[in-house]
Tab-separated table of C-alpha atoms in Angstrom:
chain	number	residue	atom	x	y	z
A	1	MET	CA	-1.654	-22.822	3.640
A	2	LEU	CA	-4.036	-19.877	3.555
A	3	ALA	CA	-6.643	-20.654	6.210
A	4	GLU	CA	-8.585	-17.415	6.561
A	5	THR	CA	-8.865	-13.814	5.328
A	6	GLU	CA	-11.030	-10.977	6.528
A	7	THR	CA	-11.468	-7.275	5.864
A	8	ILE	CA	-12.689	-5.358	8.909
A	9	GLN	CA	-14.478	-2.024	8.713
A	10	SER	CA	-15.834	-0.551	11.900
A	11	SER	CA	-19.605	-0.379	12.295
A	12	ASP	CA	-19.209	2.495	14.747
A	13	GLU	CA	-19.638	6.136	13.848
A	14	ASP	CA	-17.643	6.957	10.725
A	15	LEU	CA	-15.908	10.206	11.663
A	16	VAL	CA	-13.601	10.101	14.669
A	17	LEU	CA	-12.330	13.475	15.852
A	18	VAL	CA	-8.957	13.251	17.600
A	19	SER	CA	-8.545	16.507	19.480
A	20	GLN	CA	-5.795	15.603	21.961
A	21	ALA	CA	-2.317	15.877	20.496
A	22	ASN	CA	-0.004	12.842	20.599
A	23	THR	CA	-2.633	10.634	22.221
A	24	PRO	CA	-2.921	7.241	20.467
A	25	PHE	CA	-6.413	6.080	19.517
A	26	VAL	CA	-7.569	2.619	18.368
A	27	LEU	CA	-9.457	3.143	15.123
A	28	ILE	CA	-10.304	-0.520	14.400
A	29	SER	CA	-9.857	-3.620	16.583
A	30	ARG	CA	-10.540	-7.324	16.184
A	31	GLU	CA	-9.734	-10.421	18.263
A	32	LEU	CA	-8.388	-13.483	16.433
A	33	ASP	CA	-7.812	-16.966	17.854
A	34	VAL	CA	-4.627	-18.584	16.534
A	35	MET	CA	-2.629	-21.744	17.100
A	36	ALA	CA	1.099	-22.022	17.654
A	37	GLY	CA	2.850	-21.716	14.299
A	38	ASP	CA	0.120	-19.614	12.640
A	39	LEU	CA	1.419	-16.669	10.609
A	40	VAL	CA	-0.778	-13.586	10.381
A	41	VAL	CA	-0.162	-10.981	7.669
A	42	LEU	CA	-1.757	-7.602	8.389
A	43	LYS	CA	-2.625	-4.704	6.103
A	44	GLY	CA	-4.182	-1.369	6.984
A	45	GLN	CA	-5.676	1.621	5.209
A	46	VAL	CA	-6.503	4.970	6.801
A	47	LEU	CA	-7.950	8.274	5.613
A	48	ALA	CA	-7.302	11.374	7.730
A	49	THR	CA	-8.537	14.974	7.367
A	50	GLU	CA	-6.919	18.065	8.907
A	51	ASN	CA	-9.670	20.450	10.042
A	52	ARG	CA	-7.926	23.656	11.170
A	53	LEU	CA	-8.702	26.638	8.943
A	54	ASP	CA	-5.726	28.791	9.929
A	55	GLY	CA	-3.296	27.059	7.562
A	56	SER	CA	-1.632	24.977	10.280
A	57	THR	CA	-0.025	21.695	9.250
A	58	GLY	CA	-1.073	18.590	11.152
A	59	ARG	CA	0.580	15.189	11.056
A	60	ALA	CA	-1.412	11.944	10.887
A	61	THR	CA	0.481	8.902	12.199
A	62	VAL	CA	-0.709	5.285	11.882
A	63	TRP	CA	0.530	1.799	12.792
A	64	LEU	CA	-0.631	-1.803	13.230
A	65	ALA	CA	-0.336	-3.652	16.512
A	66	ASN	CA	-1.131	-6.776	18.446
A	67	GLY	CA	-2.405	-5.096	21.587
A	68	THR	CA	0.292	-2.597	22.477
A	69	SER	CA	3.064	-4.316	20.469
A	70	ARG	CA	3.677	-2.594	17.140
A	71	VAL	CA	3.958	-5.026	14.205
A	72	SER	CA	4.273	-2.567	11.303
A	73	PRO	CA	6.240	0.518	10.374
A	74	LEU	CA	5.279	3.852	11.920
A	75	LEU	CA	3.955	5.955	9.042
A	76	SER	CA	3.050	9.663	8.969
A	77	LYS	CA	1.767	12.225	6.510
A	78	ASP	CA	1.539	16.021	6.780
A	79	LEU	CA	-1.851	17.605	6.034
A	80	LYS	CA	-2.945	21.237	5.729
A	81	ARG	CA	-6.484	22.440	5.141
A	82	ARG	CA	-6.466	26.042	3.945
A	83	GLY	CA	-5.113	26.072	0.410
A	84	GLY	CA	-3.535	22.682	0.805
A	85	ASN	CA	-3.727	18.932	1.015
A	86	HIS	CA	-6.157	18.350	3.875
A	87	HIS	CA	-7.178	14.759	2.974
A	88	GLY	CA	-4.467	12.107	3.169
A	89	GLY	CA	-4.453	8.330	2.796
A	90	LEU	CA	-1.947	5.968	4.384
A	91	GLU	CA	-1.358	2.259	3.676
A	92	LEU	CA	0.758	-0.074	5.770
A	93	ASP	CA	1.814	-3.718	6.113
A	94	GLY	CA	2.886	-5.918	9.003
A	95	PHE	CA	2.959	-9.503	10.251
A	96	LEU	CA	3.358	-11.654	13.342
A	97	LEU	CA	4.075	-15.318	14.094
A	98	ALA	CA	2.165	-17.008	16.910
A	99	ASP	CA	4.511	-18.840	19.295
A	100	ARG	CA	1.621	-20.473	21.197
A	101	ASP	CA	-2.129	-20.950	21.104
A	102	GLN	CA	-3.575	-17.572	22.007
A	103	THR	CA	-6.044	-14.798	21.217
A	104	LEU	CA	-4.508	-11.914	19.300
A	105	VAL	CA	-5.878	-8.388	19.555
A	106	LEU	CA	-5.336	-6.941	16.084
A	107	GLN	CA	-5.528	-3.156	16.104
A	108	LEU	CA	-5.155	-0.195	13.789
A	109	TRP	CA	-3.840	2.771	15.778
A	110	VAL	CA	-3.781	6.470	14.874
A	111	LYS	CA	-2.637	9.719	16.433
A	112	THR	CA	-2.065	13.358	15.465
A	113	ASN	CA	0.262	16.082	16.689
A	114	GLY	CA	-2.436	18.758	16.545
A	115	PRO	CA	-5.773	19.560	18.190
A	116	ASP	CA	-8.239	18.945	15.363
A	117	MET	CA	-7.881	15.995	12.963
A	118	THR	CA	-10.589	13.611	11.770
A	119	PHE	CA	-10.007	9.938	10.927
A	120	HIS	CA	-12.576	8.252	8.686
A	121	ARG	CA	-13.381	4.894	10.211
A	122	SER	CA	-16.112	2.987	8.373
A	123	SER	CA	-15.934	4.384	4.835
A	124	TYR	CA	-12.241	4.566	3.923
A	125	SER	CA	-10.277	2.865	6.713
A	126	ARG	CA	-9.812	-0.901	6.819
A	127	LEU	CA	-7.915	-3.552	8.747
A	128	MET	CA	-7.198	-6.754	6.804
A	129	PHE	CA	-5.625	-9.965	7.927
A	130	GLU	CA	-4.512	-13.231	6.321
A	131	ARG	CA	-3.975	-16.252	8.549
A	132	TYR	CA	-1.665	-18.993	7.278
A	133	ARG	CA	-1.309	-22.423	8.902
A	134	PRO	CA	1.712	-24.666	8.324
A	135	THR	CA	1.086	-27.399	5.746
A	136	GLY	CA	0.148	-30.614	7.537
A	137	ALA	CA	-0.965	-28.849	10.717
A	138	GLY	CA	-4.572	-29.892	10.215
A	139	GLY	CA	-7.612	-28.087	8.875
A	140	GLU	CA	-8.467	-26.979	5.383
A	141	GLY	CA	-6.545	-24.367	3.472
A	142	GLN	CA	-5.745	-22.940	0.060
A	143	LEU	CA	-2.631	-22.608	-2.054
A	144	LEU	CA	-1.563	-19.874	-4.426
A	145	THR	CA	-2.351	-21.052	-7.966
A	146	THR	CA	-2.160	-17.973	-10.203
A	147	LEU	CA	-0.448	-14.603	-10.513
A	148	SER	CA	-2.051	-12.304	-13.094
A	149	SER	CA	-0.878	-8.870	-14.211
A	150	ALA	CA	-2.713	-6.366	-16.385
A	151	ARG	CA	-0.563	-4.774	-19.016
A	152	ASN	CA	-0.708	-1.570	-21.018
A	153	ASP	CA	1.278	-0.818	-24.135
A	154	ARG	CA	1.230	2.964	-23.689
A	155	SER	CA	3.579	3.389	-20.783
A	156	THR	CA	3.635	7.206	-20.945
A	157	PHE	CA	0.018	7.865	-21.912
A	158	SER	CA	-1.508	10.713	-19.907
A	159	PHE	CA	-5.033	12.076	-19.877
A	160	GLY	CA	-6.852	14.863	-18.148
A	161	VAL	CA	-9.771	14.699	-15.769
A	162	ASP	CA	-11.959	17.318	-17.400
A	163	ALA	CA	-15.298	17.179	-15.562
A	164	PRO	CA	-16.292	18.203	-12.020
A	165	PHE	CA	-16.242	14.491	-11.230
A	166	SER	CA	-14.745	12.021	-13.671
A	167	ARG	CA	-13.879	8.333	-13.333
A	168	VAL	CA	-11.459	6.576	-15.664
A	169	ASN	CA	-10.792	2.852	-16.051
A	170	LEU	CA	-6.999	2.530	-15.932
A	171	LEU	CA	-6.479	-1.220	-16.267
A	172	GLU	CA	-8.719	-4.277	-16.521
A	173	MET	CA	-8.408	-8.032	-16.921
A	174	ASP	CA	-10.548	-11.161	-16.734
A	175	LEU	CA	-9.307	-13.839	-14.356
A	176	GLY	CA	-11.492	-16.419	-16.092
A	177	PRO	CA	-13.673	-19.044	-14.383
A	178	ARG	CA	-13.169	-19.302	-10.641
A	179	ALA	CA	-14.580	-21.533	-7.915
A	180	LEU	CA	-16.916	-19.917	-5.426
A	181	THR	CA	-14.453	-20.762	-2.675
A	182	ASP	CA	-11.449	-19.162	-4.415
A	183	ARG	CA	-9.907	-16.137	-2.723
A	184	VAL	CA	-8.370	-13.323	-4.790
A	185	TYR	CA	-5.946	-10.679	-3.535
A	186	LEU	CA	-5.886	-7.544	-5.707
A	187	THR	CA	-3.353	-4.736	-5.676
A	188	ALA	CA	-3.521	-1.610	-7.835
A	189	ARG	CA	-1.562	1.606	-8.167
A	190	GLY	CA	-2.578	4.999	-9.533
A	191	ALA	CA	-0.621	8.247	-9.768
A	192	ALA	CA	-1.587	11.838	-10.457
A	193	GLU	CA	0.055	15.142	-11.209
A	194	VAL	CA	-1.368	18.652	-11.192
A	195	ARG	CA	-1.203	20.406	-14.545
A	196	PRO	CA	1.266	23.313	-14.664
A	197	GLY	CA	-0.473	26.573	-13.890
A	198	THR	CA	-3.340	24.933	-12.017
A	199	ALA	CA	-4.389	26.831	-8.893
A	200	SER	CA	-7.284	24.644	-7.765
A	201	ILE	CA	-7.316	21.853	-5.206
A	202	ASP	CA	-8.397	18.586	-6.786
A	203	MET	CA	-9.415	15.326	-5.187
A	204	PHE	CA	-7.733	12.238	-6.606
A	205	GLY	CA	-8.705	8.658	-5.850
A	206	THR	CA	-7.563	5.153	-6.807
A	207	GLU	CA	-9.997	2.253	-6.560
A	208	VAL	CA	-9.839	-1.488	-7.170
A	209	PHE	CA	-12.873	-3.588	-8.191
A	210	PHE	CA	-13.746	-7.277	-8.370
A	211	ASN	CA	-16.807	-7.890	-10.565
A	212	ASN	CA	-17.965	-4.305	-9.933
A	213	GLN	CA	-17.554	-4.753	-6.174
A	214	ARG	CA	-15.336	-1.963	-4.849
A	215	LEU	CA	-12.779	-3.421	-2.483
A	216	SER	CA	-10.707	-0.375	-1.668
A	217	VAL	CA	-10.493	3.336	-2.393
A	218	ARG	CA	-7.601	5.654	-1.593
A	219	THR	CA	-8.178	9.385	-1.815
A	220	GLU	CA	-6.103	12.527	-1.403
A	221	ASN	CA	-5.920	16.165	-2.431
A	222	ALA	CA	-3.567	17.108	-5.226
A	223	THR	CA	-2.442	20.732	-4.924
A	224	PRO	CA	0.186	23.024	-6.456
A	225	GLU	CA	2.174	22.563	-3.209
A	226	ASN	CA	1.886	18.776	-3.371
A	227	TYR	CA	1.443	18.175	-7.061
A	228	ARG	CA	2.666	14.583	-7.544
A	229	LEU	CA	1.382	11.552	-5.638
A	230	THR	CA	0.964	7.774	-5.869
A	231	GLN	CA	-1.769	5.724	-4.223
A	232	ASN	CA	-2.121	1.986	-3.529
A	233	ALA	CA	-5.510	0.261	-3.417
A	234	PHE	CA	-5.701	-3.390	-2.364
A	235	GLY	CA	-8.203	-5.893	-1.023
A	236	TRP	CA	-9.597	-9.436	-0.892
A	237	ALA	CA	-12.612	-10.871	-2.732
A	238	SER	CA	-14.356	-14.085	-3.807
A	239	PRO	CA	-17.077	-14.707	-6.415
A	240	ARG	CA	-20.437	-13.943	-4.810
A	241	ASN	CA	-22.532	-16.197	-7.063
A	242	ALA	CA	-22.324	-18.665	-9.949
A	243	GLY	CA	-22.489	-15.886	-12.529
A	244	GLU	CA	-19.441	-14.133	-11.113
A	245	ALA	CA	-17.593	-17.446	-10.885
A	246	ARG	CA	-17.910	-17.904	-14.664
A	247	SER	CA	-15.972	-14.705	-15.368
A	248	SER	CA	-14.143	-12.674	-12.723
A	249	VAL	CA	-13.277	-9.192	-14.019
A	250	ILE	CA	-10.965	-6.955	-12.004
A	251	GLN	CA	-10.384	-3.256	-12.594
A	252	ALA	CA	-8.195	-0.413	-11.405
A	253	GLN	CA	-9.923	2.951	-11.663
A	254	VAL	CA	-9.005	6.528	-10.798
A	255	TYR	CA	-11.221	9.522	-10.290
A	256	GLY	CA	-10.818	13.268	-10.015
A	257	ALA	CA	-13.148	15.782	-8.423
A	258	ASN	CA	-13.468	19.536	-7.835
A	259	GLY	CA	-11.338	20.720	-10.707
A	260	GLN	CA	-9.815	20.224	-14.135
A	261	GLY	CA	-6.159	20.206	-13.231
A	262	LEU	CA	-5.276	16.500	-12.943
A	263	LEU	CA	-3.187	14.270	-15.145
A	264	THR	CA	-2.911	10.518	-14.637
A	265	ASN	CA	0.147	8.775	-16.019
A	266	LEU	CA	0.054	5.090	-16.924
A	267	GLN	CA	3.780	4.578	-16.501
A	268	PHE	CA	3.074	4.409	-12.755
A	269	ALA	CA	-0.160	2.377	-13.063
A	270	ASN	CA	-0.425	-1.227	-11.969
A	271	LEU	CA	-3.029	-3.976	-11.474
A	272	GLN	CA	-2.129	-7.481	-10.257
A	273	ALA	CA	-3.931	-10.407	-8.652
A	274	LEU	CA	-3.086	-13.515	-6.633
A	275	VAL	CA	-5.596	-16.384	-6.792
A	276	PHE	CA	-5.761	-18.900	-3.935
A	277	SER	CA	-7.647	-22.154	-4.451
A	278	SER	CA	-8.215	-25.508	-2.766
A	279	VAL	CA	-8.468	-27.149	-6.204
A	280	GLY	CA	-5.354	-28.277	-8.062
A	281	PRO	CA	-1.639	-27.839	-7.347
A	282	GLY	CA	-0.369	-24.605	-5.888
A	283	LEU	CA	2.243	-22.841	-3.799
A	284	PRO	CA	2.170	-22.445	-0.008
A	285	LEU	CA	3.522	-19.429	1.826
A	286	VAL	CA	6.982	-20.583	2.873
A	287	ARG	CA	8.408	-17.489	4.557
A	288	VAL	CA	7.923	-13.805	5.347
A	289	GLN	CA	11.035	-11.643	5.559
A	290	ARG	CA	11.407	-8.124	6.885
A	291	LEU	CA	14.146	-5.605	6.170
A	292	TYR	CA	14.663	-2.247	7.821
A	293	PRO	CA	17.719	-0.032	8.186
A	294	SER	CA	19.632	0.050	11.461
A	295	ARG	CA	19.815	3.839	11.267
A	296	ASN	CA	18.244	6.721	9.371
A	297	LEU	CA	19.363	6.971	5.740
A	298	GLU	CA	20.032	10.214	3.879
A	299	VAL	CA	18.972	10.699	0.247
A	300	LEU	CA	20.328	13.684	-1.682
A	301	PRO	CA	18.247	15.394	-4.398
A	302	ASP	CA	20.793	14.437	-7.083
A	303	GLY	CA	18.947	11.552	-8.815
A	304	VAL	CA	21.344	8.915	-7.480
A	305	GLU	CA	19.474	5.791	-6.358
A	306	VAL	CA	19.976	4.708	-2.756
A	307	SER	CA	19.447	1.046	-1.886
A	308	LEU	CA	17.340	0.274	1.172
A	309	GLY	CA	19.107	-3.080	1.481
A	310	ASP	CA	18.861	-6.596	0.035
A	311	ILE	CA	16.583	-9.470	0.994
A	312	PRO	CA	17.861	-12.853	-0.290
A	313	VAL	CA	15.230	-15.251	-1.668
A	314	GLU	CA	15.993	-18.863	-2.614
A	315	VAL	CA	14.112	-20.316	-5.602
A	316	ASN	CA	14.142	-24.122	-5.771
A	317	HIS	CA	11.649	-24.563	-8.578
A	318	ARG	CA	9.155	-21.717	-8.810
A	319	ALA	CA	8.353	-18.831	-6.503
A	320	VAL	CA	5.939	-15.920	-6.348
A	321	LEU	CA	6.913	-12.884	-4.293
A	322	ARG	CA	4.608	-10.259	-2.848
A	323	VAL	CA	6.840	-7.325	-1.952
A	324	ALA	CA	5.651	-4.262	-0.036
A	325	ALA	CA	8.297	-1.554	0.302
A	326	GLN	CA	7.391	1.277	2.653
A	327	LEU	CA	9.402	4.319	3.553
A	328	GLN	CA	8.898	7.216	5.928
A	329	GLY	CA	10.806	10.248	4.778
A	330	GLU	CA	11.417	13.573	6.467
A	331	GLY	CA	12.570	16.523	4.391
A	332	THR	CA	15.362	18.343	6.222
A	333	THR	CA	16.979	21.787	5.988
A	334	GLY	CA	15.443	22.524	2.598
A	335	SER	CA	13.381	25.454	1.330
A	336	ALA	CA	12.885	24.127	-2.215
A	337	PRO	CA	10.827	21.085	-3.273
A	338	MET	CA	12.044	17.702	-4.447
A	339	SER	CA	10.483	14.725	-6.247
A	340	CYS	CA	11.188	11.239	-4.916
A	341	TYR	CA	10.748	7.824	-6.571
A	342	LEU	CA	10.615	4.344	-5.019
A	343	ARG	CA	10.852	1.096	-6.966
A	344	ILE	CA	11.581	-2.569	-6.283
A	345	GLU	CA	14.116	-4.653	-8.197
A	346	VAL	CA	14.801	-8.392	-8.208
A	347	LEU	CA	18.381	-9.336	-9.100
A	348	LYS	CA	20.252	-12.577	-9.734
A	349	ASP	CA	24.035	-12.675	-10.044
A	350	GLY	CA	24.059	-8.874	-10.102
A	351	VAL	CA	21.680	-8.645	-13.083
A	352	VAL	CA	18.219	-7.107	-12.731
A	353	GLN	CA	15.581	-9.749	-13.543
A	354	ALA	CA	12.437	-7.683	-12.930
A	355	ARG	CA	11.363	-4.232	-11.747
A	356	SER	CA	8.215	-2.695	-10.392
A	357	PRO	CA	6.882	0.604	-11.705
A	358	PHE	CA	7.851	3.644	-9.655
A	359	ALA	CA	5.838	4.992	-6.771
A	360	THR	CA	6.434	8.720	-6.617
A	361	ARG	CA	5.784	11.700	-4.377
A	362	TYR	CA	6.539	15.401	-4.311
A	363	ILE	CA	7.895	17.035	-1.156
A	364	SER	CA	7.571	20.764	-0.584
A	365	ALA	CA	8.490	22.979	2.348
A	366	ALA	CA	4.873	22.771	3.551
A	367	TYR	CA	4.811	18.942	3.521
A	368	ARG	CA	8.049	17.589	4.912
A	369	GLY	CA	6.671	14.287	6.171
A	370	MET	CA	6.362	11.721	3.377
A	371	ALA	CA	4.998	8.178	3.599
A	372	LEU	CA	5.437	6.246	0.362
A	373	ARG	CA	4.487	2.630	-0.419
A	374	ASN	CA	5.169	0.419	-3.419
A	375	GLU	CA	3.694	-3.090	-3.665
A	376	HIS	CA	4.485	-5.461	-6.519
A	377	LEU	CA	4.105	-9.164	-7.316
A	378	PHE	CA	6.928	-11.097	-8.999
A	379	GLU	CA	7.023	-14.619	-10.435
A	380	LEU	CA	10.475	-16.239	-10.452
A	381	THR	CA	11.372	-19.404	-12.348
A	382	SER	CA	15.166	-19.093	-12.461
A	383	LEU	CA	16.742	-21.325	-9.820
A	384	GLY	CA	19.125	-20.051	-7.179
A	385	THR	CA	19.501	-17.024	-4.938
A	386	HIS	CA	17.728	-13.799	-5.866
A	387	LEU	CA	17.983	-10.431	-4.138
A	388	VAL	CA	14.984	-8.174	-3.565
A	389	ARG	CA	16.264	-4.599	-3.511
A	390	PRO	CA	14.070	-1.504	-2.988
A	391	ARG	CA	15.686	1.714	-4.176
A	392	VAL	CA	14.798	5.376	-3.787
A	393	LYS	CA	16.011	8.461	-5.625
A	394	CYS	CA	15.133	12.147	-5.405
A	395	PHE	CA	15.481	15.123	-7.744
A	396	GLY	CA	15.772	18.758	-6.725
A	397	THR	CA	18.337	21.489	-6.139
A	398	GLU	CA	20.810	22.286	-3.385
A	399	ALA	CA	18.048	24.326	-1.758
A	400	SER	CA	15.948	21.143	-1.469
A	401	GLY	CA	18.074	19.857	1.393
A	402	THR	CA	18.017	16.095	1.936
A	403	LEU	CA	15.459	13.384	2.563
A	404	SER	CA	15.996	11.474	5.790
A	405	LEU	CA	14.514	7.961	5.723
A	406	LEU	CA	13.465	7.060	9.254
A	407	GLU	CA	14.334	3.531	10.370
A	408	THR	CA	11.070	3.280	12.345
A	409	GLY	CA	9.009	3.672	9.173
A	410	THR	CA	11.204	2.282	6.388
A	411	TRP	CA	10.314	-1.402	6.099
A	412	THR	CA	10.299	-3.923	3.282
A	413	LEU	CA	8.235	-7.104	3.614
A	414	VAL	CA	8.661	-10.071	1.254
A	415	ASP	CA	6.068	-12.849	1.265
A	416	THR	CA	7.464	-15.887	-0.602
A	417	TYR	CA	5.139	-18.565	-1.999
A	418	GLY	CA	7.173	-21.470	-3.330
A	419	ASP	CA	7.637	-25.208	-3.784
């Protein structure tokens, strides 16, 4: 059962300058007392800014840990200030199972390979945890009662961001009446492209709201060198008063700043919610599974999808899956760009039952390091064994080289709630 959630933002000084290359730094830390058998799911969000004005490319690297033990993939993103993408957001997922009563030290770590990178601590970076206790282990808890998904019927609708700063409501839905004690997990996706011929550097952001309370914002530059990107915003919330409990409205919004060159495409947009309640029947978390390759995988720019592997999930009656697929790619040997796409499929008996929208990113010679995340919620009612299969494909030319998926950063996590 879900026993506790918390979102931690540091109260220390916001901007942290990391000036010593390859020296790890703890951005956010929190102690958590757990009992044997407790399962802790971790999520992190980081915003980094490359400061050098000479056009050098810096690499921001982030991970989650319990003390010095890494419990998440190792994710990196290349950033360049002059004429480039100098702001970059990273999102990551991890988990750990307590084998004894103990105090965990949950930490969000960062490092850079250059001498001058800033990490934004209190405004854009967050460390979240969910603590689950086995059913019957004592104490109060909540079960998953509802999965809700916002839908749009214009899957290829695009619009421009035409003002110096413009905010657009992508998707919205009303979760209906909720108890004050209910907990809601929200996940949203936004994607942007730079219009052909655009020379400016735009700022693009994806935000998720619960009753006008902003839970998360992801932000990044969109440039001609890095003209296609996907962002994930996610967070936890509860109604703050009786008025909010009567009608809980959630929204996914995007914004653009500093230029007129952005397009946002709804075929990549997404807004979903999980509602946990102590009232009525519901589903407990029954397992968390992790998949990662045993070696680096190569993806050619030929449009052929490459499977990252299969995770089997048994459905006895009804199950809800929260799947977070993360990959760390490194462009190799190429001088031309490529576009890469990541999606999640659920199959049964070899037939695709459901798919997530794509998460997509553009790789150029200036930005060879690519972290890409796709999170999606699935509800399964067909009995038997299902396979969760993340797949990636890239498009380019022979001059694009290949994309190497690093085993240290290419993880898929499946949280299964079932009865």
